[in-house]
Every structure is written in C-alpha cells, then in structure tokens.
Amino acid sequence: MSDSTSSQGHYVYRYLDSRGRVRYVGYGRETDRATSHLVGSHNRALNEFLEAKQYRIEIAGPFADEQTGRAVETALISALQPEFNIDAGPSRWRFRP
C-alpha cells in the first residue's frame, strides 16, 4: 500500500448501524470510495442515515478485477437486502431459489 490514505484496486464496502445490521453495500476502485458518501449521495435515505453518525464502515478487498468486486457487491446485496441499496445489481450474481 502506498503512503496515500486510499488504495487502488477493487473493493466492496458496507455500512453497518450501531446494532451491527448491514444498511448499505457498495463497490469502488479505491478504498476512499467507501467514505465518499459522507459528503453527500444521490440516495436521500442513505444521507439521512449517515447524518446521524451511528455507523461503521467495513471494507473487503482488493479483489482481482472489477467483475469480481461487482459480483461480491451484488451477492451481498442479494443476501443481506440492505435497506439503503436501490440497485440490486446484475441478476446473474444474485442469490436465487
């Protein structure tokens, strides 16, 4: 890892509330993507959640490539159904019966 606070690669992050429930899952090419929502998001409900400052962020990765990172993000959204995720991701990576 470089001296920078951000690391490039392919990462999946999740926001958890104070009770440990996953509220949002995202993907980014840098670890800083996980904190970019703190300055505002198009997702109004996520903004309101973050304004309360009762969360923690966990980051997984780096993954080998974007496809792997996106697949992990979609699988987590599918399995955990976080309240603030709007887009479920490609159906090929979702859990299904």
Coordinates of N, CA and C in Angstrom, one line a residue:
M1 N 0.8 -1.2 0.0 CA 0.0 0.0 0.0 C 0.9 1.2 0.0
S2 N 0.5 2.3 -0.7 CA 1.3 3.5 -0.8 C 1.1 4.3 0.5
D3 N 1.8 5.5 0.5 CA 1.6 6.4 1.6 C 0.3 7.1 1.6
S4 N -0.4 7.0 0.5 CA -1.8 7.6 0.4 C -2.8 6.9 1.4
T5 N -3.8 7.6 1.7 CA -4.8 7.0 2.6 C -5.8 6.1 1.8
S6 N -5.7 6.2 0.4 CA -6.5 5.4 -0.4 C -5.7 4.4 -1.1
S7 N -6.2 3.2 -1.4 CA -5.5 2.2 -2.1 C -6.3 1.8 -3.3
Q8 N -5.7 1.7 -4.5 CA -6.4 1.4 -5.7 C -6.5 -0.1 -5.9
G9 N -7.6 -0.5 -6.5 CA -7.9 -1.9 -6.7 C -9.4 -2.0 -6.9
H10 N -10.0 -3.1 -6.4 CA -11.4 -3.3 -6.5 C -11.9 -3.7 -5.1
Y11 N -12.7 -2.9 -4.5 CA -13.1 -3.1 -3.1 C -14.7 -3.1 -3.0
V12 N -15.1 -3.8 -2.0 CA -16.5 -3.8 -1.6 C -16.6 -3.3 -0.1
Y13 N -17.5 -2.4 0.1 CA -17.6 -1.9 1.5 C -19.1 -2.0 1.9
R14 N -19.2 -2.0 3.2 CA -20.6 -2.0 3.8 C -20.6 -1.1 5.0
Y15 N -21.8 -0.4 5.1 CA -22.1 0.4 6.2 C -23.0 -0.4 7.1
L16 N -22.6 -0.4 8.4 CA -23.4 -1.1 9.4 C -23.9 -0.1 10.4
D17 N -25.1 -0.3 11.0 CA -25.6 0.6 12.0 C -25.0 0.2 13.4
S18 N -25.4 0.9 14.4 CA -24.9 0.7 15.7 C -25.2 -0.7 16.3
R19 N -26.2 -1.4 15.7 CA -26.6 -2.7 16.1 C -25.9 -3.8 15.3
G20 N -25.1 -3.4 14.3 CA -24.4 -4.4 13.5 C -25.1 -4.8 12.3
R21 N -26.3 -4.2 12.0 CA -27.0 -4.6 10.8 C -26.4 -3.8 9.6
V22 N -26.3 -4.6 8.5 CA -25.8 -4.0 7.2 C -26.9 -3.2 6.6
R23 N -26.6 -1.9 6.4 CA -27.6 -0.9 5.9 C -27.3 -0.6 4.4
Y24 N -26.0 -0.7 4.0 CA -25.7 -0.3 2.6 C -24.4 -1.1 2.2
V25 N -24.4 -1.6 0.9 CA -23.2 -2.2 0.4 C -22.9 -1.5 -0.9
G26 N -21.6 -1.3 -1.1 CA -21.1 -0.6 -2.3 C -19.8 -1.2 -2.9
Y27 N -19.5 -0.7 -4.1 CA -18.2 -1.1 -4.7 C -17.4 0.1 -5.1
G28 N -16.1 0.0 -5.1 CA -15.3 1.1 -5.5 C -13.9 0.7 -6.0
R29 N -13.3 1.5 -6.8 CA -11.9 1.2 -7.3 C -10.9 1.7 -6.3
E30 N -11.3 2.4 -5.3 CA -10.3 2.9 -4.3 C -11.0 2.7 -2.9
T31 N -10.2 2.6 -1.9 CA -10.9 2.5 -0.6 C -11.6 3.8 -0.2
D32 N -11.1 4.9 -0.7 CA -11.8 6.2 -0.4 C -13.2 6.2 -0.9
R33 N -13.6 5.4 -1.8 CA -15.0 5.3 -2.3 C -15.9 5.1 -1.2
A34 N -15.5 4.3 -0.2 CA -16.4 4.0 0.9 C -16.8 5.2 1.7
T35 N -15.9 6.2 1.8 CA -16.2 7.4 2.6 C -16.7 8.5 1.7
S36 N -16.8 8.4 0.4 CA -17.3 9.4 -0.4 C -18.8 9.8 -0.2
H37 N -19.5 8.8 0.4 CA -20.9 9.1 0.7 C -21.1 10.1 1.8
L38 N -20.0 10.2 2.6 CA -20.1 11.1 3.8 C -20.3 12.6 3.4
V39 N -19.9 12.9 2.1 CA -20.1 14.3 1.7 C -21.3 14.5 0.8
G40 N -22.1 13.4 0.7 CA -23.4 13.5 0.0 C -23.5 12.4 -1.0
S41 N -24.7 12.0 -1.2 CA -25.0 10.9 -2.1 C -26.4 11.2 -2.8
H42 N -26.6 10.6 -3.9 CA -27.9 10.8 -4.6 C -29.0 10.1 -3.8
N43 N -28.6 9.2 -2.9 CA -29.5 8.4 -2.1 C -29.9 9.2 -0.8
R44 N -31.1 9.8 -0.9 CA -31.5 10.6 0.3 C -31.6 9.8 1.6
A45 N -32.1 8.6 1.5 CA -32.3 7.8 2.8 C -30.9 7.5 3.3
L46 N -29.9 7.2 2.5 CA -28.6 6.9 3.0 C -28.0 8.2 3.6
N47 N -28.2 9.3 3.0 CA -27.7 10.6 3.5 C -28.2 10.8 4.9
E48 N -29.5 10.6 5.1 CA -30.1 10.7 6.5 C -29.5 9.8 7.5
F49 N -29.3 8.5 7.1 CA -28.7 7.6 8.0 C -27.3 8.0 8.4
L50 N -26.5 8.5 7.4 CA -25.1 8.9 7.7 C -25.1 10.2 8.5
E51 N -26.0 11.1 8.4 CA -26.0 12.3 9.2 C -26.2 12.0 10.7
A52 N -26.8 10.9 11.0 CA -26.9 10.5 12.4 C -25.6 10.1 13.0
K53 N -24.6 9.7 12.2 CA -23.3 9.3 12.7 C -23.3 8.2 13.6
Q54 N -24.1 7.2 13.3 CA -24.2 6.0 14.2 C -23.9 4.8 13.3
Y55 N -22.8 4.7 12.7 CA -22.4 3.7 11.7 C -21.0 3.3 11.8
R56 N -20.6 2.2 11.2 CA -19.2 1.9 11.0 C -19.1 1.4 9.6
I57 N -17.9 1.5 9.0 CA -17.7 1.0 7.6 C -16.7 -0.1 7.7
E58 N -17.0 -1.2 6.9 CA -16.0 -2.3 6.7 C -15.7 -2.4 5.2
I59 N -14.5 -2.7 4.9 CA -14.0 -2.8 3.5 C -13.4 -4.1 3.3
A60 N -13.7 -4.8 2.2 CA -13.1 -6.1 1.8 C -12.4 -5.8 0.5
G61 N -11.3 -6.5 0.3 CA -10.5 -6.4 -0.9 C -9.1 -6.1 -0.6
P62 N -8.3 -5.9 -1.7 CA -8.7 -5.8 -3.0 C -9.0 -7.1 -3.7
F63 N -9.9 -7.0 -4.6 CA -10.3 -8.2 -5.5 C -9.5 -8.1 -6.8
A64 N -9.4 -9.2 -7.5 CA -8.6 -9.3 -8.7 C -9.0 -8.3 -9.8
D65 N -10.3 -8.1 -9.9 CA -10.8 -7.2 -11.0 C -12.1 -6.7 -10.7
E66 N -12.6 -5.8 -11.6 CA -13.9 -5.2 -11.3 C -15.0 -6.2 -11.3
Q67 N -15.0 -7.1 -12.2 CA -16.1 -8.1 -12.3 C -16.2 -8.9 -11.0
T68 N -15.1 -9.3 -10.4 CA -15.2 -10.0 -9.1 C -15.7 -9.1 -8.0
G69 N -15.2 -7.8 -8.0 CA -15.7 -6.9 -7.0 C -17.2 -6.6 -7.1
R70 N -17.7 -6.5 -8.3 CA -19.1 -6.2 -8.6 C -19.9 -7.5 -8.2
A71 N -19.4 -8.7 -8.5 CA -20.1 -9.9 -8.2 C -20.2 -10.0 -6.7
V72 N -19.2 -9.7 -5.9 CA -19.3 -9.8 -4.5 C -20.3 -8.8 -3.9
E73 N -20.2 -7.5 -4.5 CA -21.2 -6.5 -4.1 C -22.6 -7.0 -4.3
T74 N -22.9 -7.5 -5.5 CA -24.3 -7.9 -5.8 C -24.7 -9.1 -5.0
A75 N -23.8 -10.0 -4.7 CA -24.2 -11.2 -3.9 C -24.5 -10.7 -2.5
L76 N -23.7 -9.8 -1.9 CA -24.0 -9.3 -0.6 C -25.4 -8.6 -0.5
I77 N -25.6 -7.7 -1.5 CA -26.9 -7.0 -1.6 C -28.0 -8.0 -1.6
S78 N -27.9 -9.0 -2.5 CA -28.9 -10.0 -2.6 C -29.2 -10.8 -1.3
A79 N -28.1 -11.2 -0.7 CA -28.2 -12.0 0.5 C -28.7 -11.2 1.7
L80 N -28.2 -9.9 1.9 CA -28.4 -9.1 3.1 C -29.6 -8.2 2.9
Q81 N -29.9 -7.8 1.7 CA -31.0 -6.9 1.4 C -30.9 -5.6 2.2
P82 N -29.8 -4.9 2.1 CA -29.7 -3.7 2.9 C -30.8 -2.6 2.6
E83 N -31.2 -2.0 3.6 CA -32.3 -1.0 3.4 C -32.0 0.1 2.4
F84 N -30.8 0.6 2.3 CA -30.5 1.7 1.5 C -29.9 1.5 0.1
N85 N -29.8 0.2 -0.2 CA -29.4 -0.1 -1.6 C -30.6 0.0 -2.5
I86 N -30.5 0.7 -3.6 CA -31.5 1.0 -4.6 C -31.4 0.0 -5.7
D87 N -30.2 -0.3 -6.2 CA -29.9 -1.1 -7.3 C -29.5 -2.5 -6.8
A88 N -30.2 -3.5 -7.2 CA -29.8 -4.9 -6.8 C -28.6 -5.5 -7.5
G89 N -28.2 -4.9 -8.6 CA -27.1 -5.4 -9.4 C -27.5 -6.5 -10.4
P90 N -26.6 -7.0 -11.2 CA -27.0 -8.0 -12.2 C -27.5 -9.3 -11.6
S91 N -28.6 -9.8 -12.3 CA -29.3 -11.0 -11.7 C -28.4 -12.2 -11.7
R92 N -27.4 -12.3 -12.6 CA -26.5 -13.5 -12.6 C -25.7 -13.6 -11.4
W93 N -25.5 -12.6 -10.6 CA -24.7 -12.7 -9.3 C -25.6 -12.7 -8.1
R94 N -26.9 -12.6 -8.2 CA -27.8 -12.6 -7.1 C -28.1 -14.1 -6.6
F95 N -28.4 -14.2 -5.3 CA -28.9 -15.5 -4.8 C -30.3 -15.7 -5.3
R96 N -30.6 -16.9 -5.6 CA -32.0 -17.2 -6.1 C -32.4 -18.6 -5.7
P97 N -33.7 -18.8 -5.6 CA -34.1 -20.2 -5.2 C -33.7 -21.3 -6.2

